[in-house]
GROMACS .gro file of C-alpha atoms in nm:
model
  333
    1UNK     CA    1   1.882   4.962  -2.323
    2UNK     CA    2   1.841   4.928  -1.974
    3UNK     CA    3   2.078   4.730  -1.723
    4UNK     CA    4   1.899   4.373  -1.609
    5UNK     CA    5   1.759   4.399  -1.278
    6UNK     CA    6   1.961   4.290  -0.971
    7UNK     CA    7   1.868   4.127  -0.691
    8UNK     CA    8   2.047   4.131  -0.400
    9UNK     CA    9   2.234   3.827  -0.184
   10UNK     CA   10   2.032   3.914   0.149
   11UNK     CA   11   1.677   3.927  -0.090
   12UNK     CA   12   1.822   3.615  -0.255
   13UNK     CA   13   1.912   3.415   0.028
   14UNK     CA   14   1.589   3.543   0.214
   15UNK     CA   15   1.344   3.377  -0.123
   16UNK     CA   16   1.563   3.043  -0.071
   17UNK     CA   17   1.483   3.004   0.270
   18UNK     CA   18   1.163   3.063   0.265
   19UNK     CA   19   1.112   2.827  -0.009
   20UNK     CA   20   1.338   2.524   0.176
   21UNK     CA   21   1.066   2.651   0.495
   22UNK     CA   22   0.799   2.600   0.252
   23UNK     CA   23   0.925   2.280   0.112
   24UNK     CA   24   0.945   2.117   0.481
   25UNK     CA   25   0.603   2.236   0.593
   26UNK     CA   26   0.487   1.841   0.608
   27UNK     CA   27   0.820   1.714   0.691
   28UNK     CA   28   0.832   1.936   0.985
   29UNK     CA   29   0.435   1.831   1.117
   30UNK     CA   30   0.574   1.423   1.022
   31UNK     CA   31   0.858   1.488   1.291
   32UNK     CA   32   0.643   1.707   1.548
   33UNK     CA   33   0.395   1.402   1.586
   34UNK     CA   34   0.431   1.063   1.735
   35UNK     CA   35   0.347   0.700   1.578
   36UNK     CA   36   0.042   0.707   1.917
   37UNK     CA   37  -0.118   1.035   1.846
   38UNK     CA   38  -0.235   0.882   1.454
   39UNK     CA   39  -0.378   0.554   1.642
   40UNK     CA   40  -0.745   0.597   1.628
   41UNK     CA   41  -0.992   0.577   1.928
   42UNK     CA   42  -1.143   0.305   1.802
   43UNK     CA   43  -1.016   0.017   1.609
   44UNK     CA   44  -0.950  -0.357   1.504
   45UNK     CA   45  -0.688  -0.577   1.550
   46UNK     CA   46  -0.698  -0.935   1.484
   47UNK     CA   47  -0.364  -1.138   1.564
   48UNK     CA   48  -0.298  -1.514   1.461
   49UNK     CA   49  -0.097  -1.773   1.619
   50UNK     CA   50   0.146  -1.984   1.375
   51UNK     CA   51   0.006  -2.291   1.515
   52UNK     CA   52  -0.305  -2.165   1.270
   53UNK     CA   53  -0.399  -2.307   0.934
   54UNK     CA   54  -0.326  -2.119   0.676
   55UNK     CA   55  -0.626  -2.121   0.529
   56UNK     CA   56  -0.838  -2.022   0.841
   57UNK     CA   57  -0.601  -1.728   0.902
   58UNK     CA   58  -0.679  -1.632   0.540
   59UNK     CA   59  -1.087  -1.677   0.615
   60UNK     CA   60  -0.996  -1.491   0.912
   61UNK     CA   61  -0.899  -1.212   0.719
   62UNK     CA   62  -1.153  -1.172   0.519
   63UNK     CA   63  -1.429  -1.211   0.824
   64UNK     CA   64  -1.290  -0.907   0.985
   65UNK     CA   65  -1.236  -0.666   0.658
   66UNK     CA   66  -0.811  -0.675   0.705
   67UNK     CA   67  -0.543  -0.740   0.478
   68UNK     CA   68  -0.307  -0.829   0.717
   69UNK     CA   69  -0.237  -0.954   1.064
   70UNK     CA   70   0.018  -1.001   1.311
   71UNK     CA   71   0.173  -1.353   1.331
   72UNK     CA   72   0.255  -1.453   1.735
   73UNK     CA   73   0.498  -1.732   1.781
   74UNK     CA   74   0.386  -1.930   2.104
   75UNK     CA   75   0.691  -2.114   2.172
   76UNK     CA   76   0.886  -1.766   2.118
   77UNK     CA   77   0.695  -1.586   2.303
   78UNK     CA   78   0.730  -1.297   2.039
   79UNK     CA   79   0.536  -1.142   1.715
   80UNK     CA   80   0.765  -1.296   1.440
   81UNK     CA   81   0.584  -1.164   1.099
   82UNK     CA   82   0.290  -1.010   0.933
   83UNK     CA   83   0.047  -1.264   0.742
   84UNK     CA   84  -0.071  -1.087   0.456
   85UNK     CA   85  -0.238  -1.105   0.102
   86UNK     CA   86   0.052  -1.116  -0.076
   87UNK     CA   87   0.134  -1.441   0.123
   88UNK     CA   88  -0.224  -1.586   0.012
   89UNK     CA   89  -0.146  -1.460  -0.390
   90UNK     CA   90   0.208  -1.572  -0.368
   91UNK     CA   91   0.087  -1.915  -0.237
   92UNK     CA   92  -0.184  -1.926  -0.524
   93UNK     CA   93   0.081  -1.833  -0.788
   94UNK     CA   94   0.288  -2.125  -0.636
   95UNK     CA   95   0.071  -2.389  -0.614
   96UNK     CA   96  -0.205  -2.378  -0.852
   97UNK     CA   97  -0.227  -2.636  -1.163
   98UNK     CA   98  -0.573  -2.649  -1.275
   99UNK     CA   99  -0.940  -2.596  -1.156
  100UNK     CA  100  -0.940  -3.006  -1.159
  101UNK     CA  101  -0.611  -3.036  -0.895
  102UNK     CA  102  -0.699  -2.916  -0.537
  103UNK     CA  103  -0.432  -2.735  -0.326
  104UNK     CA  104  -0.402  -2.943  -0.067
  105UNK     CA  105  -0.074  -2.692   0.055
  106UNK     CA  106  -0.340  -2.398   0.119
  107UNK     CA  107  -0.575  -2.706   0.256
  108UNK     CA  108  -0.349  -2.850   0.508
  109UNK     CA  109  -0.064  -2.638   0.635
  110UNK     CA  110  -0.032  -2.432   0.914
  111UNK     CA  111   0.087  -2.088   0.923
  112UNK     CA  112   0.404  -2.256   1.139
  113UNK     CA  113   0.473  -2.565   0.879
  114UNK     CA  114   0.533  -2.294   0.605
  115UNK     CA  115   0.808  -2.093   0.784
  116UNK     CA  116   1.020  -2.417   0.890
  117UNK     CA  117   1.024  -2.486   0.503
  118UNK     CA  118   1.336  -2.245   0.309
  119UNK     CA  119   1.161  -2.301   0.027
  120UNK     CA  120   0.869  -2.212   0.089
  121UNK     CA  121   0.964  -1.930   0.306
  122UNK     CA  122   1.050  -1.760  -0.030
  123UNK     CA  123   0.687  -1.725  -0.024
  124UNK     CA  124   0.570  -1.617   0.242
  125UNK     CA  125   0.696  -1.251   0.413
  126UNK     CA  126   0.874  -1.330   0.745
  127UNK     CA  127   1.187  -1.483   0.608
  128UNK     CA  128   1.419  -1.260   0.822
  129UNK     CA  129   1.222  -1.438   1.100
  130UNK     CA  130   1.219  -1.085   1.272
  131UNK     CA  131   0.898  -0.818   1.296
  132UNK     CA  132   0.970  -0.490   1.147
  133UNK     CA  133   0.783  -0.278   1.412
  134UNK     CA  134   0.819   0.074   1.530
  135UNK     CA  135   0.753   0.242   1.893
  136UNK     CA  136   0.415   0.436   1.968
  137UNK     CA  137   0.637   0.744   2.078
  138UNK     CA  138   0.865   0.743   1.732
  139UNK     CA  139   0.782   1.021   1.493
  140UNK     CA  140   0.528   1.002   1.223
  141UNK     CA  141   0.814   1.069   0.993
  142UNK     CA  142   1.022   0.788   1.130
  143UNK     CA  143   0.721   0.548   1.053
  144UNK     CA  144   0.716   0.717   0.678
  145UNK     CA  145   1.106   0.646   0.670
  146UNK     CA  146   1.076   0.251   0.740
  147UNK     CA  147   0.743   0.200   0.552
  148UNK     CA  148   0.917   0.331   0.227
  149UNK     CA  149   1.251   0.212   0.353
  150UNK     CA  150   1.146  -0.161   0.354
  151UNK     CA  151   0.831  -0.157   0.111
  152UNK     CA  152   0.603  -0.288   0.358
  153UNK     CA  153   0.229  -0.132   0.390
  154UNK     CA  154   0.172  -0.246   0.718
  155UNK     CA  155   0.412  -0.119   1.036
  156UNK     CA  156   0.295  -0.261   1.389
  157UNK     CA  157   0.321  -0.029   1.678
  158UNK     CA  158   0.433  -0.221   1.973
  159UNK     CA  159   0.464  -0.099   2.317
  160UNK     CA  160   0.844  -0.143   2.408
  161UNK     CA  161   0.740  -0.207   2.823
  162UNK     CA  162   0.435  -0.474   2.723
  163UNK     CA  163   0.556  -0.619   2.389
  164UNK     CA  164   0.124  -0.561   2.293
  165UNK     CA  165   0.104  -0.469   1.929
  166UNK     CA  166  -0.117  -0.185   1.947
  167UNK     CA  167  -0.230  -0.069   1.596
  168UNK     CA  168  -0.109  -0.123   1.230
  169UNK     CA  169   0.018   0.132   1.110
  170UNK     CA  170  -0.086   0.224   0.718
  171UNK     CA  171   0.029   0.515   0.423
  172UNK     CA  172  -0.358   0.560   0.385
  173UNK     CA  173  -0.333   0.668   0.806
  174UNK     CA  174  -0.082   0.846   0.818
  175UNK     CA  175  -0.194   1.047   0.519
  176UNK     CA  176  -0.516   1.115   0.656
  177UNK     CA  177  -0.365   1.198   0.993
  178UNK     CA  178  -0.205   1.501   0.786
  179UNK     CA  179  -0.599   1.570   0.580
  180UNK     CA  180  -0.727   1.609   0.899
  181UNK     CA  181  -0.496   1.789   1.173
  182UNK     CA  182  -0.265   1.970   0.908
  183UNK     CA  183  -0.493   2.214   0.823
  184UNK     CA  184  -0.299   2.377   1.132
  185UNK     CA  185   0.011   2.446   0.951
  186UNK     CA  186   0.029   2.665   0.605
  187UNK     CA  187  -0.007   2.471   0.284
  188UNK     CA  188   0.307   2.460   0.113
  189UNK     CA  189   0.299   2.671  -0.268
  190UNK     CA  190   0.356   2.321  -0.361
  191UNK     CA  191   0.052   2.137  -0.347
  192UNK     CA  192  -0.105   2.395  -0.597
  193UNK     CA  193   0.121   2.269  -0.890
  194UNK     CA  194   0.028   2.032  -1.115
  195UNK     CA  195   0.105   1.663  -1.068
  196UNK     CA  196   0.246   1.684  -1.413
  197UNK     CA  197   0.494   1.934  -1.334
  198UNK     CA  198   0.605   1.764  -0.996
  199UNK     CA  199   0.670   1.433  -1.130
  200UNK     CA  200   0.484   1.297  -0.845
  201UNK     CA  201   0.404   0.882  -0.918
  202UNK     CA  202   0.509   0.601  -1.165
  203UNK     CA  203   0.471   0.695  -1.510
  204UNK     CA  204   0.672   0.434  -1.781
  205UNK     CA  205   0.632   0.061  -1.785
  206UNK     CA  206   0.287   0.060  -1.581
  207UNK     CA  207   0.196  -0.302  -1.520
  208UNK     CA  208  -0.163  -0.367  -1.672
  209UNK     CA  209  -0.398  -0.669  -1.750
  210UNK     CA  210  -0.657  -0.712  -2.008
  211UNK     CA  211  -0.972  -0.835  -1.962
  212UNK     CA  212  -0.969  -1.137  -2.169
  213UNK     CA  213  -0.662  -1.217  -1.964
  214UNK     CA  214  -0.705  -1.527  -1.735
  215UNK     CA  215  -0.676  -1.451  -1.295
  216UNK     CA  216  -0.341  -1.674  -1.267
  217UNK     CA  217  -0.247  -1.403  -1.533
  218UNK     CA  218  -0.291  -1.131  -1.296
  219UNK     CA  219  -0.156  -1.285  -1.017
  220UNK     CA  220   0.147  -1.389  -1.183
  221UNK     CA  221   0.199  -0.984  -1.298
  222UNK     CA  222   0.150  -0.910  -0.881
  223UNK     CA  223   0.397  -1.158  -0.818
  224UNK     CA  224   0.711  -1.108  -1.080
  225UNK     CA  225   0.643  -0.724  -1.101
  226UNK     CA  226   0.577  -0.643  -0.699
  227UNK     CA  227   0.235  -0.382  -0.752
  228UNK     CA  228  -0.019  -0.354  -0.549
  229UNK     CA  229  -0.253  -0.286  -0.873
  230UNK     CA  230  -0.354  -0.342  -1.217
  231UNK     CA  231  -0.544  -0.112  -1.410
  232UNK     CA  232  -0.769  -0.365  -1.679
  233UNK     CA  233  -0.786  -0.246  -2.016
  234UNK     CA  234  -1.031  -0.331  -2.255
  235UNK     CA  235  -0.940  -0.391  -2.609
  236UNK     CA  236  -0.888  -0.047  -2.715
  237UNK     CA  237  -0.646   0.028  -2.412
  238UNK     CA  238  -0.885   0.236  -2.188
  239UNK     CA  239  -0.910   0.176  -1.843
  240UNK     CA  240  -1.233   0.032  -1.723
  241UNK     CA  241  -1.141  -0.107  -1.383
  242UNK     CA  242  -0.874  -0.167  -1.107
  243UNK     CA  243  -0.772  -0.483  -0.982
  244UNK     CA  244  -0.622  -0.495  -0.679
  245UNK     CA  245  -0.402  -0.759  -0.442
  246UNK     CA  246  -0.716  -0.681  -0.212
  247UNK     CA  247  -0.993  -0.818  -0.468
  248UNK     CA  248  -0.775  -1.122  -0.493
  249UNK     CA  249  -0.837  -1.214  -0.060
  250UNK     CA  250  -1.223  -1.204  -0.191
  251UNK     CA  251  -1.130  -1.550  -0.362
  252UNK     CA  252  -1.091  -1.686  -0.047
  253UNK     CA  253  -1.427  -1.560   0.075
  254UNK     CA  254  -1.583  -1.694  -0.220
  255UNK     CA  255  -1.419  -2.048  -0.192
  256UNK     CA  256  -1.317  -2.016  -0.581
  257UNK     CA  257  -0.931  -1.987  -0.539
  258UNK     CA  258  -0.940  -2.321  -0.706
  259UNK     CA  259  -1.042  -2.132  -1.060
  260UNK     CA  260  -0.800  -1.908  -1.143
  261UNK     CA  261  -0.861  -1.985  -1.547
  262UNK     CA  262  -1.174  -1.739  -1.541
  263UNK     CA  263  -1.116  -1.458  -1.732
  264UNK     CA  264  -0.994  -1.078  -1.559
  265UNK     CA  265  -1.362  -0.954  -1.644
  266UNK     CA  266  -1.499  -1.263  -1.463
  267UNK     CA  267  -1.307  -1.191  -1.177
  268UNK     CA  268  -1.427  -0.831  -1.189
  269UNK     CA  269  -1.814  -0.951  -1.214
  270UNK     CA  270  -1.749  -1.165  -0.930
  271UNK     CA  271  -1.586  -0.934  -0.692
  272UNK     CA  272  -1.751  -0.817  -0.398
  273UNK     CA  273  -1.964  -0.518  -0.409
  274UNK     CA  274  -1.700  -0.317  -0.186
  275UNK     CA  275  -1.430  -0.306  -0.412
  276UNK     CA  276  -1.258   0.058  -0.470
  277UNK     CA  277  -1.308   0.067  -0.878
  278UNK     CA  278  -1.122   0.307  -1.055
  279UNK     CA  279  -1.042   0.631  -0.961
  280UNK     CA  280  -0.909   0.839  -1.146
  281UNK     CA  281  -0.687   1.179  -1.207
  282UNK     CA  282  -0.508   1.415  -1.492
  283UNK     CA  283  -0.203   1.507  -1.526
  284UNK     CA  284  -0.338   1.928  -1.545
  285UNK     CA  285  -0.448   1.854  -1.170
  286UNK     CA  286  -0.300   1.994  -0.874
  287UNK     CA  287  -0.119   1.786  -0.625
  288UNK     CA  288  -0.420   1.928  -0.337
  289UNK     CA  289  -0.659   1.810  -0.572
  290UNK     CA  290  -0.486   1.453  -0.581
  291UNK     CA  291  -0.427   1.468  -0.189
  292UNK     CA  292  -0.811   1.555  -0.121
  293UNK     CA  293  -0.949   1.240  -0.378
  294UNK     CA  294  -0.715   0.961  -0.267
  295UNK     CA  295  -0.826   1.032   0.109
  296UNK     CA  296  -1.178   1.137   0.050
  297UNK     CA  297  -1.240   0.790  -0.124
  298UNK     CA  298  -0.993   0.602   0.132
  299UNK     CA  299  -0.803   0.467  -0.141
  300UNK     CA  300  -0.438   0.335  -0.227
  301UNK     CA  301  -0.383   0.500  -0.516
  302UNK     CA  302  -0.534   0.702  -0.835
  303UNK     CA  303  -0.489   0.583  -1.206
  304UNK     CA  304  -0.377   0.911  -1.356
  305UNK     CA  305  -0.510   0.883  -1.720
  306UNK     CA  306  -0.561   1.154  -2.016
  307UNK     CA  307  -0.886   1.256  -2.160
  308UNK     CA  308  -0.989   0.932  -2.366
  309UNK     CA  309  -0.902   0.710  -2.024
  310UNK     CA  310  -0.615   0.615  -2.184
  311UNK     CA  311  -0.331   0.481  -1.867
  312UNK     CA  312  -0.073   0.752  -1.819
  313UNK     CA  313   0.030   0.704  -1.505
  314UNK     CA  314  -0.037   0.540  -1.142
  315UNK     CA  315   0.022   0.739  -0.828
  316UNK     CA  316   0.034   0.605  -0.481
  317UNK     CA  317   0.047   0.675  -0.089
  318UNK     CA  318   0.356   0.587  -0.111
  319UNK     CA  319   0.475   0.829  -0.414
  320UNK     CA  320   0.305   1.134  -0.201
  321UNK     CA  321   0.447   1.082   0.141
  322UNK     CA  322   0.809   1.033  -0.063
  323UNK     CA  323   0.716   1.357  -0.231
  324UNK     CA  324   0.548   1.558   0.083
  325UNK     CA  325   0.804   1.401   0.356
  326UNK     CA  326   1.080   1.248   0.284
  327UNK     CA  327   1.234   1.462  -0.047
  328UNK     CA  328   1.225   1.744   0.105
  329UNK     CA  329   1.453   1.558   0.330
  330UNK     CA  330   1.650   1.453   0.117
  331UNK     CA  331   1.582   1.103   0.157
  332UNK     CA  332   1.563   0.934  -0.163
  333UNK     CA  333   1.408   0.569  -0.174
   0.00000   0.00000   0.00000
């Protein structure tokens, strides 16, 4: 019988570095680049005063394509808060009765009126009454680290000398930041495992909606769960589309926020023709396979399902930058 092989400390200890080297590969490019250099050329950036109605701001919104906007306090002088679509559900979810009772809150306030209420400021996302913001000359992984830090989706880059916000800052830009200039730097052994195998995403209790379901359903599941999506299921549980917080600003576009009985697959019919629909991925797919989709179809996240479409999983920007940046840190959030 022959003796088990041994491998010695130095050959040991050289195979754990290089896989800790190989495991910070993206954490590494995160740190070497600044908040400025991911700014694009060319962009848009609409900010609202507070003296606004809320319901032009929301309009607003939708006129320019954005989710979310800067909120500038005039007697300040200062940005105070982000105005976003989770304001506009969580102020549907609030204050809607019945298509036959009009909202005259969403009708009449300003954007200004609903931060002097406490109440109310339960509802809307500046109740710190301070701007969570980050310098153009920070790290890319510094932006990661306060993104996931305080669950936002949005971080402003503000000059320090000028106070000028000068870009939002999104997971879905940084991540294609890394698509497109990290093809500099090796590809860690990681990204060809399986997603299965790295445990990358949110796989038990996955908030979903049926499509008999009413819209006030849906936004109540946004609301008391915190997601950003809801895979609809038909009546034999398969997936047959994604409804985002994003589809919900489209209410406002269409003036029918005052309906929210309609059904989930009215809502879907209904939607604009822009809408991301359901993308999907398995669990036998590699993690560069994942990476490649989610960017190449500028999306927030993938439903990962099994072969009859069946809802297995959901994974997220935010699940691969913790993953690709921050574990290997060992930051846990």
């Amino acid at each position: 019988m022959e003796p088990p092989s041994q491998v010695s400390y130095p050959e040991k200890k050289k195979k754990i570095q290089k896989q800790e080297a190989d495991a910070a590969v993206y954490m590494n490019f995160m740190k070497s680049h600044r908040c400025y250099d991911a700014i694009p050329t060319s962009c848009k950036l609409v900010i609202f005063d507070t003296k606004l109605q809320v319901k032009k701001a929301f309009f607003a919104l939708v006129a320019n394509g954005l989710r979310a906007a800067p909120l500038w306090d005039s007697k300040l002088q200062k940005f105070v808060g982000m105005l976003t679509i989770t304001d506009f559900i969580n102020i549907l979810h609030c204050y809607y009765k019945s298509p036959m009772v009009q909202m005259y809150e969403l009708e009449s306030h300003k954007i200004e009126t609903w931060r002097g209420d406490s109440f109310q400021n339960v509802y809307l996302q500046y109740t710190n009454h301070f701007l969570i913001s980050i310098s153009p000359e920070a790290s890319l992984f510094d932006a990661i680290f306060s993104l996931l830090k305080y669950k936002i989706h949005r971080l402003p880059v503000i000059d320090p000398e000028s106070g000028n916000v000068l870009h939002i800052l999104t997971h879905k830009r940084i991540l294609k930041f890394l698509h497109i200039f990290g093809k500099k730097v090796p590809k860690p052994a990681f990204v060809w495992k399986q997603i299965q195998e790295l445990g990358i995403g949110t796989f038990r209790n996955i908030a979903t909606v049926q499509l008999t379901a009413t819209l006030h359903d849906a936004l109540s599941i946004f609301v008391d769960r915190r997601v950003s999506a809801l895979p609809v299921l038909n009546e034999q549980g398969k997936v047959v589309a994604l409804y985002s917080r994003f589809d919900v600003i489209n209410l406002a576009a269409q003036k029918i926020y005052n309906n929210l009985d309609m059904t989930m697959q009215e809502a879907i019919r209904r939607r604009s023709c822009f809408f991301e629909g359901v993308i999907k991925c398995y669990p036998d797919e590699t993690l560069e396979t994942i990476i490649d989709r989610i960017v190449r179809a500028e999306v927030h996240r993938l439903v990962l399902v099994d072969r009859a479409d069946m809802v297995k999983g959901i994974i997220s920007l935010s699940d691969l930058l913790q993953a690709m940046v921050l574990t290997p840190a060992e930051i846990a959030m």
